[in-house]
PDB file of C-alpha atoms in Angstrom:
ATOM      1  CA  MET A   1     -54.820  10.121 181.357  1.00 75.00           C
ATOM      2  CA  VAL A   2     -53.054   7.539 183.529  1.00 85.00           C
ATOM      3  CA  SER A   3     -52.195   5.342 180.554  1.00 86.00           C
ATOM      4  CA  ALA A   4     -50.881   8.374 178.649  1.00 88.00           C
ATOM      5  CA  ALA A   5     -48.594   9.269 181.551  1.00 91.00           C
ATOM      6  CA  LEU A   6     -47.352   5.695 181.950  1.00 92.00           C
ATOM      7  CA  LEU A   7     -46.705   5.264 178.230  1.00 93.00           C
ATOM      8  CA  THR A   8     -44.852   8.580 178.164  1.00 93.00           C
ATOM      9  CA  THR A   9     -42.732   7.352 181.064  1.00 95.00           C
ATOM     10  CA  ILE A  10     -41.892   4.188 179.143  1.00 95.00           C
ATOM     11  CA  ALA A  11     -40.982   6.163 176.013  1.00 95.00           C
ATOM     12  CA  VAL A  12     -38.639   8.423 177.977  1.00 95.00           C
ATOM     13  CA  GLY A  13     -37.261   5.423 179.838  1.00 95.00           C
ATOM     14  CA  CYS A  14     -36.490   3.672 176.545  1.00 94.00           C
ATOM     15  CA  CYS A  15     -34.439   6.680 175.425  1.00 93.00           C
ATOM     16  CA  ILE A  16     -32.508   6.695 178.699  1.00 95.00           C
ATOM     17  CA  ALA A  17     -31.988   2.926 178.580  1.00 95.00           C
ATOM     18  CA  ALA A  18     -30.773   3.114 174.964  1.00 94.00           C
ATOM     19  CA  ALA A  19     -28.182   5.733 175.921  1.00 94.00           C
ATOM     20  CA  ARG A  20     -26.978   3.562 178.814  1.00 94.00           C
ATOM     21  CA  LEU A  21     -26.909   0.444 176.641  1.00 94.00           C
ATOM     22  CA  ARG A  22     -24.826   2.283 174.061  1.00 93.00           C
ATOM     23  CA  ARG A  23     -22.159   2.988 176.713  1.00 92.00           C
ATOM     24  CA  ALA A  24     -22.399  -0.350 178.517  1.00 92.00           C
ATOM     25  CA  GLU A  25     -19.582  -2.891 178.381  1.00 89.00           C
ATOM     26  CA  TRP A  26     -21.571  -6.100 178.741  1.00 93.00           C
ATOM     27  CA  PRO A  27     -22.970  -6.198 175.145  1.00 93.00           C
ATOM     28  CA  VAL A  28     -19.488  -7.156 173.912  1.00 92.00           C
ATOM     29  CA  ARG A  29     -19.749 -10.284 176.065  1.00 92.00           C
ATOM     30  CA  GLY A  30     -23.264 -11.117 174.901  1.00 92.00           C
ATOM     31  CA  PRO A  31     -23.967  -9.597 171.484  1.00 94.00           C
ATOM     32  CA  TYR A  32     -26.984 -11.805 170.772  1.00 94.00           C
ATOM     33  CA  VAL A  33     -28.689 -10.762 173.998  1.00 95.00           C
ATOM     34  CA  ALA A  34     -27.719  -7.140 173.388  1.00 95.00           C
ATOM     35  CA  VAL A  35     -29.294  -7.156 169.912  1.00 95.00           C
ATOM     36  CA  ILE A  36     -32.548  -8.451 171.428  1.00 95.00           C
ATOM     37  CA  ALA A  37     -32.360  -5.689 174.035  1.00 96.00           C
ATOM     38  CA  TRP A  38     -31.923  -3.083 171.287  1.00 95.00           C
ATOM     39  CA  GLN A  39     -34.881  -4.520 169.373  1.00 94.00           C
ATOM     40  CA  ALA A  40     -37.075  -4.441 172.482  1.00 95.00           C
ATOM     41  CA  LEU A  41     -36.107  -0.853 173.277  1.00 95.00           C
ATOM     42  CA  GLY A  42     -36.725   0.327 169.727  1.00 93.00           C
ATOM     43  CA  LEU A  43     -40.075  -1.415 169.413  1.00 94.00           C
ATOM     44  CA  ALA A  44     -41.226  -0.386 172.892  1.00 95.00           C
ATOM     45  CA  TRP A  45     -40.256   3.231 172.189  1.00 94.00           C
ATOM     46  CA  GLY A  46     -42.336   3.306 169.009  1.00 93.00           C
ATOM     47  CA  ILE A  47     -45.355   1.597 170.553  1.00 94.00           C
ATOM     48  CA  SER A  48     -45.258   3.660 173.755  1.00 94.00           C
ATOM     49  CA  THR A  49     -44.770   6.989 171.965  1.00 94.00           C
ATOM     50  CA  ILE A  50     -47.650   6.359 169.592  1.00 94.00           C
ATOM     51  CA  GLY A  51     -49.706   4.925 172.437  1.00 93.00           C
ATOM     52  CA  ALA A  52     -49.108   7.949 174.662  1.00 93.00           C
ATOM     53  CA  LEU A  53     -50.317  10.314 171.953  1.00 93.00           C
ATOM     54  CA  LEU A  54     -53.392   8.186 171.276  1.00 92.00           C
ATOM     55  CA  ALA A  55     -54.149   7.733 174.982  1.00 91.00           C
ATOM     56  CA  PHE A  56     -54.163  11.500 175.449  1.00 90.00           C
ATOM     57  CA  GLY A  57     -56.134  12.206 172.294  1.00 87.00           C
ATOM     58  CA  LEU A  58     -58.717   9.456 172.831  1.00 86.00           C
ATOM     59  CA  ALA A  59     -59.129  10.034 176.576  1.00 84.00           C
ATOM     60  CA  PRO A  60     -62.741  11.314 176.178  1.00 83.00           C
ATOM     61  CA  TYR A  61     -63.846   7.816 175.208  1.00 81.00           C
ATOM     62  CA  GLY A  62     -62.475   6.384 178.467  1.00 81.00           C
ATOM     63  CA  GLN A  63     -61.812   3.013 176.813  1.00 83.00           C
ATOM     64  CA  GLY A  64     -58.038   2.977 176.497  1.00 82.00           C
ATOM     65  CA  VAL A  65     -56.071   3.129 173.282  1.00 86.00           C
ATOM     66  CA  PHE A  66     -57.512   0.041 171.578  1.00 86.00           C
ATOM     67  CA  GLY A  67     -61.055   0.743 172.711  1.00 85.00           C
ATOM     68  CA  GLY A  68     -60.690   4.398 171.797  1.00 84.00           C
ATOM     69  CA  LEU A  69     -59.479   3.568 168.297  1.00 85.00           C
ATOM     70  CA  ILE A  70     -62.472   1.271 167.772  1.00 85.00           C
ATOM     71  CA  ALA A  71     -64.834   3.952 169.048  1.00 82.00           C
ATOM     72  CA  LEU A  72     -63.159   6.584 166.881  1.00 81.00           C
ATOM     73  CA  ALA A  73     -63.484   4.377 163.807  1.00 81.00           C
ATOM     74  CA  GLY A  74     -67.148   3.724 164.608  1.00 80.00           C
ATOM     75  CA  ASP A  75     -67.904   7.418 164.982  1.00 73.00           C
ATOM     76  CA  ALA A  76     -66.061   8.207 161.768  1.00 72.00           C
ATOM     77  CA  LEU A  77     -67.983   5.557 159.835  1.00 73.00           C
ATOM     78  CA  SER A  78     -71.310   6.743 161.236  1.00 72.00           C
ATOM     79  CA  HIS A  79     -70.452  10.390 160.449  1.00 63.00           C
ATOM     80  CA  ASP A  80     -70.991  11.172 164.120  1.00 59.00           C
ATOM     81  CA  LEU A  81     -67.485  12.533 164.713  1.00 58.00           C
ATOM     82  CA  TYR A  82     -67.203  16.122 165.920  1.00 56.00           C
ATOM     83  CA  LEU A  83     -64.031  17.997 166.730  1.00 50.00           C
ATOM     84  CA  SER A  84     -65.341  20.784 168.920  1.00 45.00           C
ATOM     85  CA  GLU A  85     -66.726  20.984 172.442  1.00 43.00           C
ATOM     86  CA  LEU A  86     -69.441  23.245 171.131  1.00 36.00           C
ATOM     87  CA  ALA A  87     -70.630  20.440 168.873  1.00 39.00           C
ATOM     88  CA  GLY A  88     -71.269  18.192 171.844  1.00 46.00           C
ATOM     89  CA  THR A  89     -68.063  16.180 172.231  1.00 51.00           C
ATOM     90  CA  PRO A  90     -65.203  16.836 174.689  1.00 60.00           C
ATOM     91  CA  PHE A  91     -62.458  16.759 172.036  1.00 69.00           C
ATOM     92  CA  GLY A  92     -60.183  19.774 172.266  1.00 75.00           C
ATOM     93  CA  ALA A  93     -57.679  21.065 169.749  1.00 81.00           C
ATOM     94  CA  SER A  94     -54.743  19.533 171.648  1.00 84.00           C
ATOM     95  CA  GLN A  95     -56.375  16.109 171.655  1.00 84.00           C
ATOM     96  CA  VAL A  96     -57.101  16.279 167.945  1.00 84.00           C
ATOM     97  CA  ALA A  97     -53.499  17.300 167.344  1.00 89.00           C
ATOM     98  CA  ALA A  98     -52.272  14.357 169.447  1.00 90.00           C
ATOM     99  CA  VAL A  99     -54.297  11.853 167.417  1.00 89.00           C
ATOM    100  CA  VAL A 100     -53.117  13.365 164.136  1.00 91.00           C
ATOM    101  CA  LEU A 101     -49.514  13.317 165.347  1.00 93.00           C
ATOM    102  CA  ALA A 102     -49.847   9.670 166.408  1.00 92.00           C
ATOM    103  CA  PHE A 103     -51.168   8.650 162.999  1.00 92.00           C
ATOM    104  CA  GLY A 104     -48.455  10.741 161.333  1.00 93.00           C
ATOM    105  CA  LEU A 105     -45.673   9.088 163.341  1.00 91.00           C
ATOM    106  CA  THR A 106     -47.107   5.657 162.581  1.00 92.00           C
ATOM    107  CA  LEU A 107     -47.187   6.482 158.891  1.00 92.00           C
ATOM    108  CA  VAL A 108     -43.591   7.768 158.937  1.00 89.00           C
ATOM    109  CA  LEU A 109     -42.277   4.655 160.688  1.00 89.00           C
ATOM    110  CA  PHE A 110     -44.287   2.273 158.516  1.00 90.00           C
ATOM    111  CA  CYS A 111     -43.363   3.995 155.273  1.00 88.00           C
ATOM    112  CA  GLY A 112     -39.726   4.073 156.340  1.00 85.00           C
ATOM    113  CA  LEU A 113     -39.776   0.325 156.947  1.00 87.00           C
ATOM    114  CA  VAL A 114     -41.499  -0.443 153.647  1.00 89.00           C
ATOM    115  CA  ALA A 115     -39.286   1.942 151.672  1.00 86.00           C
ATOM    116  CA  SER A 116     -36.120   0.471 153.207  1.00 84.00           C
ATOM    117  CA  PHE A 117     -37.247  -3.063 152.416  1.00 85.00           C
ATOM    118  CA  VAL A 118     -38.203  -2.232 148.828  1.00 87.00           C
ATOM    119  CA  GLN A 119     -34.982  -0.348 148.213  1.00 85.00           C
ATOM    120  CA  VAL A 120     -32.811  -3.121 149.637  1.00 84.00           C
ATOM    121  CA  VAL A 121     -34.600  -5.800 147.593  1.00 83.00           C
ATOM    122  CA  ARG A 122     -34.298  -3.719 144.423  1.00 87.00           C
ATOM    123  CA  VAL A 123     -30.609  -2.957 144.941  1.00 85.00           C
ATOM    124  CA  ARG A 124     -29.791  -6.563 145.784  1.00 84.00           C
ATOM    125  CA  ARG A 125     -31.617  -7.859 142.726  1.00 85.00           C
ATOM    126  CA  ARG A 126     -29.678  -5.471 140.510  1.00 87.00           C
ATOM    127  CA  HIS A 127     -26.415  -6.411 142.194  1.00 83.00           C
ATOM    128  CA  HIS A 128     -27.162 -10.143 141.838  1.00 83.00           C
ATOM    129  CA  ASP A 129     -27.742  -9.672 138.119  1.00 84.00           C
ATOM    130  CA  LEU A 130     -24.534  -7.689 137.801  1.00 85.00           C
ATOM    131  CA  LEU A 131     -22.531 -10.344 139.626  1.00 82.00           C
ATOM    132  CA  GLU A 132     -23.745 -12.957 137.164  1.00 82.00           C
ATOM    133  CA  LEU A 133     -21.952 -10.963 134.478  1.00 82.00           C
ATOM    134  CA  VAL A 134     -18.752  -9.819 136.180  1.00 84.00           C
ATOM    135  CA  SER A 135     -17.994 -12.463 138.828  1.00 82.00           C
ATOM    136  CA  ARG A 136     -16.809 -16.032 138.463  1.00 85.00           C
ATOM    137  CA  ALA A 137     -16.745 -19.243 140.404  1.00 82.00           C
ATOM    138  CA  ASP A 138     -13.440 -20.659 141.602  1.00 82.00           C
ATOM    139  CA  PRO A 139     -13.067 -24.298 142.695  1.00 82.00           C
ATOM    140  CA  GLU A 140     -10.353 -23.221 145.126  1.00 82.00           C
ATOM    141  CA  VAL A 141     -12.786 -20.863 146.858  1.00 83.00           C
ATOM    142  CA  PRO A 142     -15.937 -22.929 147.360  1.00 82.00           C
ATOM    143  CA  GLY A 143     -19.064 -21.152 148.531  1.00 80.00           C
ATOM    144  CA  ALA A 144     -18.111 -17.767 147.081  1.00 85.00           C
ATOM    145  CA  ARG A 145     -17.978 -15.806 143.842  1.00 86.00           C
ATOM    146  CA  ILE A 146     -14.776 -14.068 142.807  1.00 89.00           C
ATOM    147  CA  LEU A 147     -14.890 -10.448 141.684  1.00 86.00           C
ATOM    148  CA  ASP A 148     -11.897  -9.177 139.723  1.00 86.00           C
ATOM    149  CA  HIS A 149     -11.279  -5.970 141.630  1.00 83.00           C
ATOM    150  CA  PRO A 150      -7.969  -4.794 143.104  1.00 82.00           C
ATOM    151  CA  ALA A 151      -9.447  -3.525 146.381  1.00 80.00           C
ATOM    152  CA  ALA A 152      -9.855  -5.932 149.295  1.00 82.00           C
ATOM    153  CA  ALA A 153     -13.529  -6.748 149.736  1.00 83.00           C
ATOM    154  CA  ALA A 154     -15.581  -9.585 151.167  1.00 86.00           C
ATOM    155  CA  TYR A 155     -19.329  -9.335 151.567  1.00 87.00           C
ATOM    156  CA  CYS A 156     -22.561 -11.274 151.248  1.00 87.00           C
ATOM    157  CA  LEU A 157     -25.833 -10.516 149.506  1.00 86.00           C
ATOM    158  CA  PRO A 158     -28.712 -12.141 151.430  1.00 87.00           C
ATOM    159  CA  GLY A 159     -31.802 -13.319 149.627  1.00 78.00           C
ATOM    160  CA  VAL A 160     -34.706 -15.722 149.856  1.00 74.00           C
ATOM    161  CA  LEU A 161     -34.018 -17.697 146.690  1.00 74.00           C
ATOM    162  CA  ARG A 162     -30.406 -16.778 146.054  1.00 78.00           C
ATOM    163  CA  SER A 163     -27.693 -15.668 148.418  1.00 85.00           C
ATOM    164  CA  GLN A 164     -24.088 -15.051 147.500  1.00 86.00           C
ATOM    165  CA  VAL A 165     -20.761 -14.500 149.184  1.00 89.00           C
ATOM    166  CA  VAL A 166     -18.426 -12.312 147.145  1.00 89.00           C
ATOM    167  CA  ILE A 167     -14.637 -12.161 147.505  1.00 89.00           C
ATOM    168  CA  SER A 168     -12.560  -9.693 145.512  1.00 87.00           C
ATOM    169  CA  ALA A 169      -9.274 -10.539 143.805  1.00 86.00           C
ATOM    170  CA  GLY A 170      -7.630  -7.961 146.045  1.00 85.00           C
ATOM    171  CA  ALA A 171      -8.767  -9.890 149.108  1.00 86.00           C
ATOM    172  CA  LEU A 172      -7.354 -13.132 147.738  1.00 88.00           C
ATOM    173  CA  GLU A 173      -3.961 -11.431 147.434  1.00 87.00           C
ATOM    174  CA  VAL A 174      -3.755 -10.519 151.117  1.00 87.00           C
ATOM    175  CA  LEU A 175      -5.445 -13.533 152.745  1.00 88.00           C
ATOM    176  CA  ASP A 176      -4.008 -16.998 153.143  1.00 89.00           C
ATOM    177  CA  SER A 177      -6.238 -20.055 152.857  1.00 88.00           C
ATOM    178  CA  SER A 178      -7.103 -20.276 156.555  1.00 91.00           C
ATOM    179  CA  GLU A 179      -7.929 -16.575 156.824  1.00 90.00           C
ATOM    180  CA  LEU A 180     -10.034 -16.777 153.680  1.00 91.00           C
ATOM    181  CA  ALA A 181     -11.957 -19.708 155.154  1.00 91.00           C
ATOM    182  CA  ALA A 182     -12.595 -17.661 158.321  1.00 91.00           C
ATOM    183  CA  VAL A 183     -13.914 -14.743 156.270  1.00 91.00           C
ATOM    184  CA  ILE A 184     -16.234 -17.004 154.281  1.00 91.00           C
ATOM    185  CA  ALA A 185     -17.484 -18.587 157.518  1.00 92.00           C
ATOM    186  CA  HIS A 186     -18.225 -15.100 158.836  1.00 92.00           C
ATOM    187  CA  GLU A 187     -20.251 -14.195 155.750  1.00 91.00           C
ATOM    188  CA  HIS A 188     -22.158 -17.487 155.775  1.00 91.00           C
ATOM    189  CA  ALA A 189     -23.092 -16.764 159.389  1.00 92.00           C
ATOM    190  CA  HIS A 190     -24.714 -13.522 158.210  1.00 91.00           C
ATOM    191  CA  LEU A 191     -26.678 -15.456 155.588  1.00 90.00           C
ATOM    192  CA  ARG A 192     -27.807 -18.300 157.868  1.00 89.00           C
ATOM    193  CA  GLN A 193     -29.033 -16.026 160.632  1.00 89.00           C
ATOM    194  CA  ARG A 194     -30.504 -13.391 158.276  1.00 89.00           C
ATOM    195  CA  HIS A 195     -28.757 -10.525 160.017  1.00 88.00           C
ATOM    196  CA  ASP A 196     -30.015  -8.245 157.264  1.00 87.00           C
ATOM    197  CA  LEU A 197     -33.558  -8.645 158.607  1.00 88.00           C
ATOM    198  CA  VAL A 198     -32.357  -7.965 162.141  1.00 89.00           C
ATOM    199  CA  LEU A 199     -30.778  -4.708 160.987  1.00 89.00           C
ATOM    200  CA  LEU A 200     -33.701  -3.658 158.770  1.00 87.00           C
ATOM    201  CA  PRO A 201     -35.842  -1.965 161.486  1.00 89.00           C
ATOM    202  CA  PHE A 202     -32.873   0.128 162.575  1.00 89.00           C
ATOM    203  CA  SER A 203     -32.000   1.110 159.008  1.00 86.00           C
ATOM    204  CA  SER A 204     -35.637   2.080 158.439  1.00 86.00           C
ATOM    205  CA  LEU A 205     -35.561   4.186 161.615  1.00 86.00           C
ATOM    206  CA  LYS A 206     -32.438   5.894 160.297  1.00 84.00           C
ATOM    207  CA  ARG A 207     -34.240   6.490 157.016  1.00 81.00           C
ATOM    208  CA  ALA A 208     -37.280   7.941 158.798  1.00 81.00           C
ATOM    209  CA  PHE A 209     -35.136  10.317 160.868  1.00 84.00           C
ATOM    210  CA  PRO A 210     -32.082  10.995 158.684  1.00 82.00           C
ATOM    211  CA  ARG A 211     -31.006  14.133 160.521  1.00 82.00           C
ATOM    212  CA  VAL A 212     -31.236  12.751 164.041  1.00 85.00           C
ATOM    213  CA  ARG A 213     -27.652  11.937 164.895  1.00 87.00           C
ATOM    214  CA  VAL A 214     -28.479   9.716 167.860  1.00 90.00           C
ATOM    215  CA  VAL A 215     -30.404   7.367 165.535  1.00 89.00           C
ATOM    216  CA  GLU A 216     -27.280   6.966 163.382  1.00 89.00           C
ATOM    217  CA  THR A 217     -25.258   6.265 166.530  1.00 90.00           C
ATOM    218  CA  TYR A 218     -27.624   3.546 167.683  1.00 91.00           C
ATOM    219  CA  TYR A 219     -27.738   2.035 164.199  1.00 91.00           C
ATOM    220  CA  SER A 220     -23.940   1.784 164.212  1.00 90.00           C
ATOM    221  CA  ALA A 221     -24.013   0.161 167.654  1.00 92.00           C
ATOM    222  CA  VAL A 222     -26.435  -2.539 166.489  1.00 94.00           C
ATOM    223  CA  ALA A 223     -24.472  -3.076 163.256  1.00 91.00           C
ATOM    224  CA  LEU A 224     -21.305  -3.657 165.293  1.00 92.00           C
ATOM    225  CA  LEU A 225     -23.094  -6.161 167.528  1.00 94.00           C
ATOM    226  CA  ILE A 226     -24.338  -8.031 164.470  1.00 94.00           C
ATOM    227  CA  GLU A 227     -20.769  -8.272 163.183  1.00 92.00           C
ATOM    228  CA  MET A 228     -19.747  -9.669 166.581  1.00 93.00           C
ATOM    229  CA  CYS A 229     -22.518 -12.260 166.327  1.00 93.00           C
ATOM    230  CA  ALA A 230     -21.144 -13.364 162.955  1.00 92.00           C
ATOM    231  CA  ASP A 231     -17.626 -13.398 164.426  1.00 92.00           C
ATOM    232  CA  ASP A 232     -18.813 -15.738 167.184  1.00 92.00           C
ATOM    233  CA  GLN A 233     -20.401 -18.078 164.671  1.00 92.00           C
ATOM    234  CA  ALA A 234     -17.241 -18.086 162.545  1.00 91.00           C
ATOM    235  CA  ARG A 235     -15.178 -18.975 165.625  1.00 91.00           C
ATOM    236  CA  ARG A 236     -17.097 -22.225 165.871  1.00 90.00           C
ATOM    237  CA  GLU A 237     -15.615 -23.294 162.532  1.00 88.00           C
ATOM    238  CA  ARG A 238     -12.294 -21.454 162.433  1.00 89.00           C
ATOM    239  CA  SER A 239      -9.899 -20.066 165.013  1.00 89.00           C
ATOM    240  CA  ALA A 240     -10.364 -16.557 166.346  1.00 89.00           C
ATOM    241  CA  LYS A 241      -6.801 -15.691 165.354  1.00 91.00           C
ATOM    242  CA  GLU A 242      -7.472 -16.478 161.691  1.00 91.00           C
ATOM    243  CA  LEU A 243     -10.452 -14.135 161.567  1.00 91.00           C
ATOM    244  CA  ALA A 244      -8.631 -11.424 163.527  1.00 91.00           C
ATOM    245  CA  MET A 245      -5.672 -11.571 161.142  1.00 91.00           C
ATOM    246  CA  ALA A 246      -8.049 -11.343 158.188  1.00 88.00           C
ATOM    247  CA  LEU A 247      -9.618  -8.208 159.655  1.00 88.00           C
ATOM    248  CA  LEU A 248      -6.179  -6.671 160.187  1.00 86.00           C
ATOM    249  CA  ARG A 249      -5.122  -7.479 156.637  1.00 84.00           C
ATOM    250  CA  PHE A 250      -8.266  -5.835 155.302  1.00 81.00           C
ATOM    251  CA  GLY A 251      -7.441  -2.756 157.339  1.00 69.00           C
ATOM    252  CA  THR A 252      -3.860  -2.684 156.074  1.00 67.00           C
ATOM    253  CA  LYS A 253      -4.909  -3.141 152.449  1.00 61.00           C
ATOM    254  CA  GLY A 254      -7.727  -0.624 152.673  1.00 58.00           C
ATOM    255  CA  SER A 255     -11.095  -2.289 152.190  1.00 57.00           C
ATOM    256  CA  ALA A 256     -13.491  -1.224 149.463  1.00 60.00           C
ATOM    257  CA  ALA A 257     -16.841   0.414 150.060  1.00 63.00           C
ATOM    258  CA  VAL A 258     -19.660  -1.954 150.972  1.00 66.00           C
ATOM    259  CA  PRO A 259     -22.352  -2.225 148.266  1.00 67.00           C
ATOM    260  CA  ALA A 260     -25.826  -1.136 149.319  1.00 66.00           C
ATOM    261  CA  GLY A 261     -27.826  -4.013 150.788  1.00 65.00           C
ATOM    262  CA  ALA A 262     -24.728  -6.112 151.533  1.00 71.00           C
ATOM    263  CA  LEU A 263     -23.153  -7.235 154.799  1.00 74.00           C
ATOM    264  CA  ALA A 264     -19.362  -7.032 154.719  1.00 71.00           C
ATOM    265  CA  VAL A 265     -16.751  -8.594 156.962  1.00 71.00           C
ATOM    266  CA  THR A 266     -15.468  -5.046 157.519  1.00 69.00           C
ATOM    267  CA  ALA A 267     -16.907  -1.715 156.436  1.00 59.00           C
ATOM    268  CA  GLY A 268     -13.643   0.137 156.898  1.00 57.00           C
ATOM    269  CA  ASP A 269     -14.613   1.706 160.240  1.00 65.00           C
ATOM    270  CA  GLN A 270     -11.270   1.397 162.013  1.00 72.00           C
ATOM    271  CA  PRO A 271     -12.484   1.830 165.649  1.00 78.00           C
ATOM    272  CA  ASP A 272     -15.044  -0.936 165.173  1.00 82.00           C
ATOM    273  CA  VAL A 273     -12.475  -3.198 163.501  1.00 85.00           C
ATOM    274  CA  VAL A 274     -10.054  -2.626 166.384  1.00 86.00           C
ATOM    275  CA  THR A 275     -12.823  -3.485 168.855  1.00 88.00           C
ATOM    276  CA  ARG A 276     -13.613  -6.716 167.031  1.00 90.00           C
ATOM    277  CA  VAL A 277      -9.954  -7.727 166.686  1.00 90.00           C
ATOM    278  CA  SER A 278      -9.347  -7.057 170.379  1.00 90.00           C
ATOM    279  CA  ARG A 279     -12.427  -9.081 171.261  1.00 90.00           C
ATOM    280  CA  LEU A 280     -11.258 -12.003 169.095  1.00 90.00           C
ATOM    281  CA  LEU A 281      -7.694 -12.047 170.384  1.00 89.00           C
ATOM    282  CA  ASN A 282      -8.543 -11.275 174.021  1.00 88.00           C
ATOM    283  CA  PRO A 283     -11.951 -12.840 174.579  1.00 84.00           C
ATOM    284  CA  ALA A 284     -13.711 -11.743 177.740  1.00 83.00           C
ATOM    285  CA  GLU A 285     -15.818 -14.081 179.807  1.00 86.00           C
ATOM    286  CA  ALA A 286     -19.159 -14.644 178.111  1.00 87.00           C
ATOM    287  CA  LEU A 287     -22.248 -13.089 179.621  1.00 88.00           C
ATOM    288  CA  SER A 288     -23.487 -15.396 182.354  1.00 91.00           C
ATOM    289  CA  ARG A 289     -26.748 -17.265 181.903  1.00 91.00           C
ATOM    290  CA  PRO A 290     -28.450 -15.523 184.849  1.00 93.00           C
ATOM    291  CA  ALA A 291     -27.454 -12.115 183.439  1.00 93.00           C
ATOM    292  CA  ALA A 292     -28.637 -13.057 179.944  1.00 94.00           C
ATOM    293  CA  ALA A 293     -31.896 -14.400 181.359  1.00 95.00           C
ATOM    294  CA  GLY A 294     -32.348 -11.162 183.315  1.00 95.00           C
ATOM    295  CA  VAL A 295     -31.942  -9.031 180.197  1.00 95.00           C
ATOM    296  CA  LEU A 296     -34.341 -11.217 178.198  1.00 95.00           C
ATOM    297  CA  LEU A 297     -36.889 -11.145 181.024  1.00 96.00           C
ATOM    298  CA  ALA A 298     -36.608  -7.362 181.216  1.00 95.00           C
ATOM    299  CA  ALA A 299     -37.154  -7.105 177.456  1.00 95.00           C
ATOM    300  CA  LEU A 300     -40.205  -9.373 177.659  1.00 96.00           C
ATOM    301  CA  THR A 301     -41.599  -7.420 180.608  1.00 96.00           C
ATOM    302  CA  LEU A 302     -41.064  -4.128 178.798  1.00 95.00           C
ATOM    303  CA  MET A 303     -42.933  -5.289 175.710  1.00 95.00           C
ATOM    304  CA  SER A 304     -45.802  -6.922 177.589  1.00 94.00           C
ATOM    305  CA  THR A 305     -46.246  -3.900 179.862  1.00 94.00           C
ATOM    306  CA  THR A 306     -46.247  -1.490 176.917  1.00 94.00           C
ATOM    307  CA  LEU A 307     -48.867  -3.515 175.049  1.00 92.00           C
ATOM    308  CA  ALA A 308     -50.957  -3.980 178.205  1.00 92.00           C
ATOM    309  CA  LEU A 309     -51.122  -0.225 178.714  1.00 91.00           C
ATOM    310  CA  TRP A 310     -52.833   0.099 175.342  1.00 90.00           C
ATOM    311  CA  HIS A 311     -55.774  -1.737 176.939  1.00 86.00           C
ATOM    312  CA  LEU A 312     -55.856   0.318 180.139  1.00 82.00           C
ATOM    313  CA  PRO A 313     -59.288   2.033 180.124  1.00 76.00           C
ATOM    314  CA  MET A 314     -58.188   5.367 181.565  1.00 63.00           C
TER     315      MET A 314
END
């Protein structure tokens, strides 16, 4: 039962840490490190929650989570699995329920991840095919396809074999050449670093728990950090002022809705746009290397400790 208690403590601690990270100010100064911290918290929460349920349910084996799962599978295959104390095994109803709940949660999370991936791939493929028909190349806008639409829009469609950056005619009307170049650099940063894959686990978590508002809040926090990461990459090629002005012009024009499966320079969320513009025009001191190393070490320790507890034979 010790491992069950420790894993439960980690799961609760991950929830508390996520709430504190959501309100913290330092992620704005180190978005890359903050995204890794979010990934570690999300993964550790899932592993520790499932592990705590399994550790409690499989406690009669006394072999830890991994050992208990192997023993459970062996008993099931040998048809020597009983679910009652009267039948000769110490499994109670609560322990059976814990194991069933653990497998159910695993199935929900896994199916959510697979369903999100399949849906995104399907939508992107359809959108790619549609763009071949309705968009056009423009020699004055290299690296992007032009979509004849009056609303201001700029987004990218990631892919393994084909990736595209799309700029609407409405965006070309409000952006000058330097601002347009900054926007394209931002979108190419999304494509190079595959930010869609970084965001996928959080979108699948939102899909698995659609009515849990806190999940939506954390998803939005990670999405904003990913946009900041792309902003930082774009600043290496263009000036921060150019990108900030582009964001403001999109806000003034009224940006179009982001297609499913795409990553846009702005999704029309005004508070987030204001945060990004303020960050670009008034850059704070970057997160120090010791602080970044401390966060990464904490994330590594959290993951290794959580996995090690699965082997604790108690």
